[in-house]
PDB file of C-alpha atoms in Angstrom:
ATOM      1  CA  ARG A   1       2.736   3.359  21.794  1.00 55.00           C
ATOM      2  CA  VAL A   2       5.352   0.787  20.835  1.00 61.00           C
ATOM      3  CA  THR A   3       3.601  -1.226  18.123  1.00 74.00           C
ATOM      4  CA  GLU A   4       3.803   0.155  14.574  1.00 85.00           C
ATOM      5  CA  GLU A   5       0.517   0.003  12.617  1.00 87.00           C
ATOM      6  CA  LEU A   6       0.929  -1.157   9.001  1.00 87.00           C
ATOM      7  CA  ALA A   7      -1.520  -1.527   6.147  1.00 87.00           C
ATOM      8  CA  LEU A   8      -0.756  -3.272   2.850  1.00 87.00           C
ATOM      9  CA  LEU A   9      -3.268  -2.613   0.070  1.00 88.00           C
ATOM     10  CA  ILE A  10      -3.183  -4.505  -3.201  1.00 88.00           C
ATOM     11  CA  SER A  11      -4.292  -2.290  -6.045  1.00 91.00           C
ATOM     12  CA  GLY A  12      -4.072  -3.156  -9.755  1.00 89.00           C
ATOM     13  CA  GLY A  13      -1.558  -5.997  -9.456  1.00 85.00           C
ATOM     14  CA  CYS A  14      -1.168  -9.711  -9.264  1.00 88.00           C
ATOM     15  CA  GLY A  15      -0.435 -10.023  -5.543  1.00 88.00           C
ATOM     16  CA  GLY A  16       3.071 -11.299  -6.245  1.00 91.00           C
ATOM     17  CA  CYS A  17       4.731  -8.803  -3.910  1.00 91.00           C
ATOM     18  CA  ALA A  18       2.522  -9.849  -0.987  1.00 88.00           C
ATOM     19  CA  LEU A  19       3.367 -13.469  -1.753  1.00 89.00           C
ATOM     20  CA  SER A  20       7.050 -12.626  -1.950  1.00 91.00           C
ATOM     21  CA  LEU A  21       6.875 -11.098   1.562  1.00 88.00           C
ATOM     22  CA  LEU A  22       5.582 -14.413   2.814  1.00 86.00           C
ATOM     23  CA  GLY A  23       8.806 -16.059   1.655  1.00 87.00           C
ATOM     24  CA  LEU A  24      10.914 -14.033   4.108  1.00 86.00           C
ATOM     25  CA  GLN A  25      13.912 -15.946   5.441  1.00 85.00           C
ATOM     26  CA  PRO A  26      15.337 -16.860   7.911  1.00 81.00           C
ATOM     27  CA  ASP A  27      12.258 -15.736   9.902  1.00 82.00           C
ATOM     28  CA  ASP A  28       8.779 -15.845   8.396  1.00 86.00           C
ATOM     29  CA  LEU A  29       6.993 -12.535   8.031  1.00 85.00           C
ATOM     30  CA  GLN A  30       4.663 -13.165  10.994  1.00 85.00           C
ATOM     31  CA  SER A  31       7.615 -13.842  13.357  1.00 89.00           C
ATOM     32  CA  TRP A  32       9.538 -10.896  11.938  1.00 89.00           C
ATOM     33  CA  SER A  33       6.482  -8.646  12.496  1.00 88.00           C
ATOM     34  CA  LYS A  34       6.154  -9.758  16.116  1.00 89.00           C
ATOM     35  CA  LEU A  35       9.893  -9.275  16.742  1.00 91.00           C
ATOM     36  CA  HIS A  36       9.772  -5.725  15.367  1.00 88.00           C
ATOM     37  CA  GLN A  37       6.383  -4.989  16.969  1.00 90.00           C
ATOM     38  CA  MET A  38       4.566  -4.362  13.723  1.00 87.00           C
ATOM     39  CA  ASP A  39       0.829  -4.951  13.548  1.00 85.00           C
ATOM     40  CA  TRP A  40      -0.679  -5.521  10.113  1.00 84.00           C
ATOM     41  CA  GLN A  41      -4.079  -3.776  10.069  1.00 81.00           C
ATOM     42  CA  SER A  42      -4.581  -4.826   6.489  1.00 82.00           C
ATOM     43  CA  HIS A  43      -2.739  -7.624   4.686  1.00 75.00           C
ATOM     44  CA  PRO A  44      -4.295 -10.251   2.439  1.00 70.00           C
ATOM     45  CA  ILE A  45      -2.869 -13.145   4.464  1.00 72.00           C
ATOM     46  CA  LEU A  46      -1.456 -11.917   7.824  1.00 70.00           C
ATOM     47  CA  THR A  47      -4.525 -10.096   9.087  1.00 76.00           C
ATOM     48  CA  HIS A  48      -6.536 -12.220  11.512  1.00 76.00           C
ATOM     49  CA  ASN A  49      -9.583 -10.030  10.962  1.00 80.00           C
ATOM     50  CA  SER A  50     -12.533 -10.933   8.812  1.00 83.00           C
ATOM     51  CA  PRO A  51     -13.038  -8.825   5.674  1.00 85.00           C
ATOM     52  CA  SER A  52     -15.695  -6.755   7.439  1.00 88.00           C
ATOM     53  CA  GLN A  53     -13.398  -6.191  10.449  1.00 88.00           C
ATOM     54  CA  THR A  54     -10.617  -5.097   8.115  1.00 87.00           C
ATOM     55  CA  ILE A  55     -12.930  -2.644   6.344  1.00 90.00           C
ATOM     56  CA  SER A  56     -14.056  -1.266   9.719  1.00 90.00           C
ATOM     57  CA  GLN A  57     -10.413  -0.892  10.792  1.00 88.00           C
ATOM     58  CA  LEU A  58      -9.542   0.980   7.587  1.00 89.00           C
ATOM     59  CA  GLN A  59     -12.527   3.292   8.097  1.00 91.00           C
ATOM     60  CA  VAL A  60     -11.316   4.118  11.619  1.00 91.00           C
ATOM     61  CA  ILE A  61      -7.899   4.967  10.154  1.00 91.00           C
ATOM     62  CA  LEU A  62      -9.519   6.997   7.352  1.00 91.00           C
ATOM     63  CA  SER A  63     -11.479   8.966   9.949  1.00 92.00           C
ATOM     64  CA  GLY A  64      -8.204   9.908  11.694  1.00 90.00           C
ATOM     65  CA  ASP A  65      -9.224   8.178  14.936  1.00 92.00           C
ATOM     66  CA  GLN A  66      -6.385   5.677  14.727  1.00 89.00           C
ATOM     67  CA  PRO A  67      -2.845   6.356  13.533  1.00 89.00           C
ATOM     68  CA  LEU A  68      -1.328   4.598  10.548  1.00 92.00           C
ATOM     69  CA  ASP A  69       2.434   4.399  10.747  1.00 94.00           C
ATOM     70  CA  VAL A  70       3.150   2.812   7.342  1.00 94.00           C
ATOM     71  CA  LEU A  71       0.972   2.496   4.239  1.00 95.00           C
ATOM     72  CA  LEU A  72       2.377  -0.054   1.798  1.00 94.00           C
ATOM     73  CA  VAL A  73       0.770  -0.220  -1.672  1.00 95.00           C
ATOM     74  CA  GLU A  74       1.246  -3.069  -4.105  1.00 94.00           C
ATOM     75  CA  GLY A  75       0.037  -2.839  -7.706  1.00 94.00           C
ATOM     76  CA  SER A  76      -0.549   0.015 -10.060  1.00 96.00           C
ATOM     77  CA  VAL A  77      -3.274   2.567  -9.438  1.00 96.00           C
ATOM     78  CA  LEU A  78      -6.158   2.205 -11.845  1.00 96.00           C
ATOM     79  CA  GLN A  79      -7.466   5.666 -12.665  1.00 95.00           C
ATOM     80  CA  GLY A  80      -9.910   4.680 -15.415  1.00 96.00           C
ATOM     81  CA  PRO A  81     -12.333   4.823 -17.004  1.00 97.00           C
ATOM     82  CA  GLU A  82     -12.013   8.449 -17.950  1.00 95.00           C
ATOM     83  CA  GLY A  83     -10.285   9.364 -14.633  1.00 94.00           C
ATOM     84  CA  SER A  84     -13.128   8.020 -12.458  1.00 97.00           C
ATOM     85  CA  GLY A  85     -11.186   5.184 -10.777  1.00 96.00           C
ATOM     86  CA  LEU A  86     -14.201   2.907 -11.213  1.00 97.00           C
ATOM     87  CA  PHE A  87     -12.210   0.139 -12.828  1.00 96.00           C
ATOM     88  CA  HIS A  88     -11.169  -0.835  -9.302  1.00 95.00           C
ATOM     89  CA  VAL A  89     -13.649  -0.187  -6.481  1.00 95.00           C
ATOM     90  CA  MET A  90     -12.743  -1.358  -2.972  1.00 91.00           C
ATOM     91  CA  SER A  91     -15.230  -3.973  -1.820  1.00 87.00           C
ATOM     92  CA  GLY A  92     -16.990  -3.073   1.401  1.00 87.00           C
ATOM     93  CA  ILE A  93     -16.157   0.632   1.180  1.00 88.00           C
ATOM     94  CA  ASN A  94     -17.578   1.107  -2.323  1.00 91.00           C
ATOM     95  CA  ARG A  95     -15.039   3.787  -3.205  1.00 95.00           C
ATOM     96  CA  PRO A  96     -12.447   3.696  -5.956  1.00 97.00           C
ATOM     97  CA  MET A  97      -9.243   2.090  -4.598  1.00 95.00           C
ATOM     98  CA  ARG A  98      -7.265   5.058  -5.823  1.00 96.00           C
ATOM     99  CA  ASP A  99      -9.355   7.324  -3.575  1.00 97.00           C
ATOM    100  CA  VAL A 100      -8.833   5.023  -0.586  1.00 95.00           C
ATOM    101  CA  ILE A 101      -5.063   4.907  -1.247  1.00 95.00           C
ATOM    102  CA  HIS A 102      -4.922   8.677  -1.570  1.00 96.00           C
ATOM    103  CA  ALA A 103      -6.867   9.208   1.678  1.00 95.00           C
ATOM    104  CA  LEU A 104      -4.740   6.679   3.598  1.00 95.00           C
ATOM    105  CA  ALA A 105      -1.561   8.291   2.238  1.00 96.00           C
ATOM    106  CA  GLN A 106      -2.628  11.533   3.883  1.00 94.00           C
ATOM    107  CA  GLN A 107      -2.994   9.689   7.246  1.00 93.00           C
ATOM    108  CA  ALA A 108       0.262   7.645   7.102  1.00 95.00           C
ATOM    109  CA  ASN A 109       3.607   8.610   8.587  1.00 95.00           C
ATOM    110  CA  TYR A 110       5.340   6.723   5.767  1.00 96.00           C
ATOM    111  CA  VAL A 111       4.057   5.733   2.329  1.00 97.00           C
ATOM    112  CA  VAL A 112       5.820   2.874   0.558  1.00 96.00           C
ATOM    113  CA  ALA A 113       5.318   1.725  -3.044  1.00 96.00           C
ATOM    114  CA  VAL A 114       6.037  -2.027  -2.913  1.00 95.00           C
ATOM    115  CA  GLY A 115       7.095  -3.367  -6.319  1.00 95.00           C
ATOM    116  CA  SER A 116       7.454  -1.928  -9.794  1.00 95.00           C
ATOM    117  CA  CYS A 117       3.725  -1.627 -10.440  1.00 95.00           C
ATOM    118  CA  SER A 118       2.988   0.668  -7.528  1.00 95.00           C
ATOM    119  CA  ALA A 119       6.240   2.562  -7.978  1.00 94.00           C
ATOM    120  CA  PHE A 120       6.182   3.018 -11.773  1.00 93.00           C
ATOM    121  CA  GLY A 121       2.858   1.698 -13.133  1.00 94.00           C
ATOM    122  CA  GLY A 122       4.240  -1.704 -14.157  1.00 92.00           C
ATOM    123  CA  ILE A 123       2.805  -3.760 -16.984  1.00 90.00           C
ATOM    124  CA  THR A 124      -0.704  -2.353 -16.580  1.00 89.00           C
ATOM    125  CA  GLY A 125       0.626   1.188 -17.108  1.00 90.00           C
ATOM    126  CA  ALA A 126       2.572   0.230 -20.261  1.00 89.00           C
ATOM    127  CA  GLY A 127       1.483   0.196 -23.880  1.00 88.00           C
ATOM    128  CA  ASP A 128      -1.954   1.507 -24.708  1.00 92.00           C
ATOM    129  CA  ASN A 129      -2.846   1.697 -20.980  1.00 94.00           C
ATOM    130  CA  PHE A 130      -6.606   1.258 -21.369  1.00 93.00           C
ATOM    131  CA  THR A 131      -7.045   1.099 -17.580  1.00 94.00           C
ATOM    132  CA  GLU A 132      -5.343   4.478 -17.107  1.00 96.00           C
ATOM    133  CA  SER A 133      -2.894   2.899 -14.664  1.00 95.00           C
ATOM    134  CA  THR A 134      -0.099   4.790 -12.945  1.00 95.00           C
ATOM    135  CA  GLY A 135       2.333   4.409 -10.098  1.00 94.00           C
ATOM    136  CA  LEU A 136       1.943   6.254  -6.838  1.00 94.00           C
ATOM    137  CA  HIS A 137       4.163   9.039  -8.140  1.00 89.00           C
ATOM    138  CA  HIS A 138       5.108   8.012 -11.684  1.00 90.00           C
ATOM    139  CA  ASP A 139       3.016   9.271 -14.590  1.00 90.00           C
ATOM    140  CA  CYS A 140       2.242   6.738 -17.295  1.00 91.00           C
ATOM    141  CA  GLY A 141       1.883   8.562 -20.607  1.00 88.00           C
ATOM    142  CA  ASP A 142      -0.971  11.062 -20.363  1.00 89.00           C
ATOM    143  CA  VAL A 143      -2.207   9.617 -17.036  1.00 91.00           C
ATOM    144  CA  PRO A 144      -0.957  11.593 -14.024  1.00 91.00           C
ATOM    145  CA  ALA A 145       0.398   9.826 -10.963  1.00 93.00           C
ATOM    146  CA  LEU A 146      -1.805   9.458  -7.896  1.00 94.00           C
ATOM    147  CA  LEU A 147       0.451  11.454  -5.600  1.00 95.00           C
ATOM    148  CA  SER A 148       2.103  14.702  -6.625  1.00 92.00           C
ATOM    149  CA  LYS A 149       5.854  15.035  -6.919  1.00 89.00           C
ATOM    150  CA  ASP A 150       5.884  17.248  -3.822  1.00 93.00           C
ATOM    151  CA  PHE A 151       3.821  14.839  -1.672  1.00 95.00           C
ATOM    152  CA  ARG A 152       4.906  14.621   1.968  1.00 96.00           C
ATOM    153  CA  SER A 153       3.643  12.080   4.488  1.00 95.00           C
ATOM    154  CA  ARG A 154       2.530  13.056   7.994  1.00 94.00           C
ATOM    155  CA  ALA A 155       6.154  12.601   9.049  1.00 95.00           C
ATOM    156  CA  GLY A 156       7.155  15.191   6.436  1.00 96.00           C
ATOM    157  CA  LEU A 157       8.855  12.670   4.143  1.00 94.00           C
ATOM    158  CA  PRO A 158       8.338  11.818   0.470  1.00 93.00           C
ATOM    159  CA  PHE A 159       7.075   8.413  -0.557  1.00 90.00           C
ATOM    160  CA  ILE A 160       9.479   5.480  -0.697  1.00 94.00           C
ATOM    161  CA  ASN A 161       9.797   3.297  -3.804  1.00 94.00           C
ATOM    162  CA  ILE A 162      10.941  -0.316  -3.464  1.00 95.00           C
ATOM    163  CA  GLY A 163      11.038  -1.669  -7.029  1.00 92.00           C
ATOM    164  CA  GLY A 164      11.135  -5.212  -8.265  1.00 94.00           C
ATOM    165  CA  CYS A 165       8.756  -7.692  -9.868  1.00 94.00           C
ATOM    166  CA  PRO A 166       8.116  -9.223  -7.514  1.00 94.00           C
ATOM    167  CA  VAL A 167       9.859  -7.139  -4.867  1.00 94.00           C
ATOM    168  CA  HIS A 168      12.513  -8.914  -2.818  1.00 93.00           C
ATOM    169  CA  GLN A 169      11.116  -9.466   0.667  1.00 91.00           C
ATOM    170  CA  GLN A 170      14.312  -8.392   2.428  1.00 92.00           C
ATOM    171  CA  TRP A 171      14.297  -5.062   0.598  1.00 93.00           C
ATOM    172  CA  VAL A 172      10.894  -4.356   2.146  1.00 93.00           C
ATOM    173  CA  THR A 173      11.756  -5.538   5.669  1.00 91.00           C
ATOM    174  CA  GLU A 174      15.106  -3.715   5.628  1.00 91.00           C
ATOM    175  CA  GLY A 175      13.321  -0.590   4.426  1.00 90.00           C
ATOM    176  CA  LEU A 176      10.762  -0.843   7.201  1.00 89.00           C
TER     177      LEU A 176
END
């Protein structure tokens, strides 16, 4: 298998990091992806699938029937209310997004926090933090991170943080 399978999920964020990726220069992200043989299974703009096809594809990955090379997460992880994750439920799967992210992280060879929100909780994890937001591995006050400090991907590696608000597109592509 030559093509790398990627999934970008937008959690509790503004979508600015995904939009930043679209500004990639000198090649656009779609051309760069083809050149590097990367297939976006889930991306808010680059996926040619319908929403129901994307949900079906994610469910195949979640079942373990299809590999996921890289999971990229944008936005903080909303753990509230009261640790239930119900402030952000993934449409079509009807599960808290934090549970979907956690399950996909177990399937991925590499897990990448794209931007300051997914890495460190961002603005939604600051202050009173009514949404109980965190980063993938960064605690925000009394709210524990989604992934433990000793998390290892299927490739045996820890998660990768690429900070920035929004993240610089070349930091992501160079990291990939």
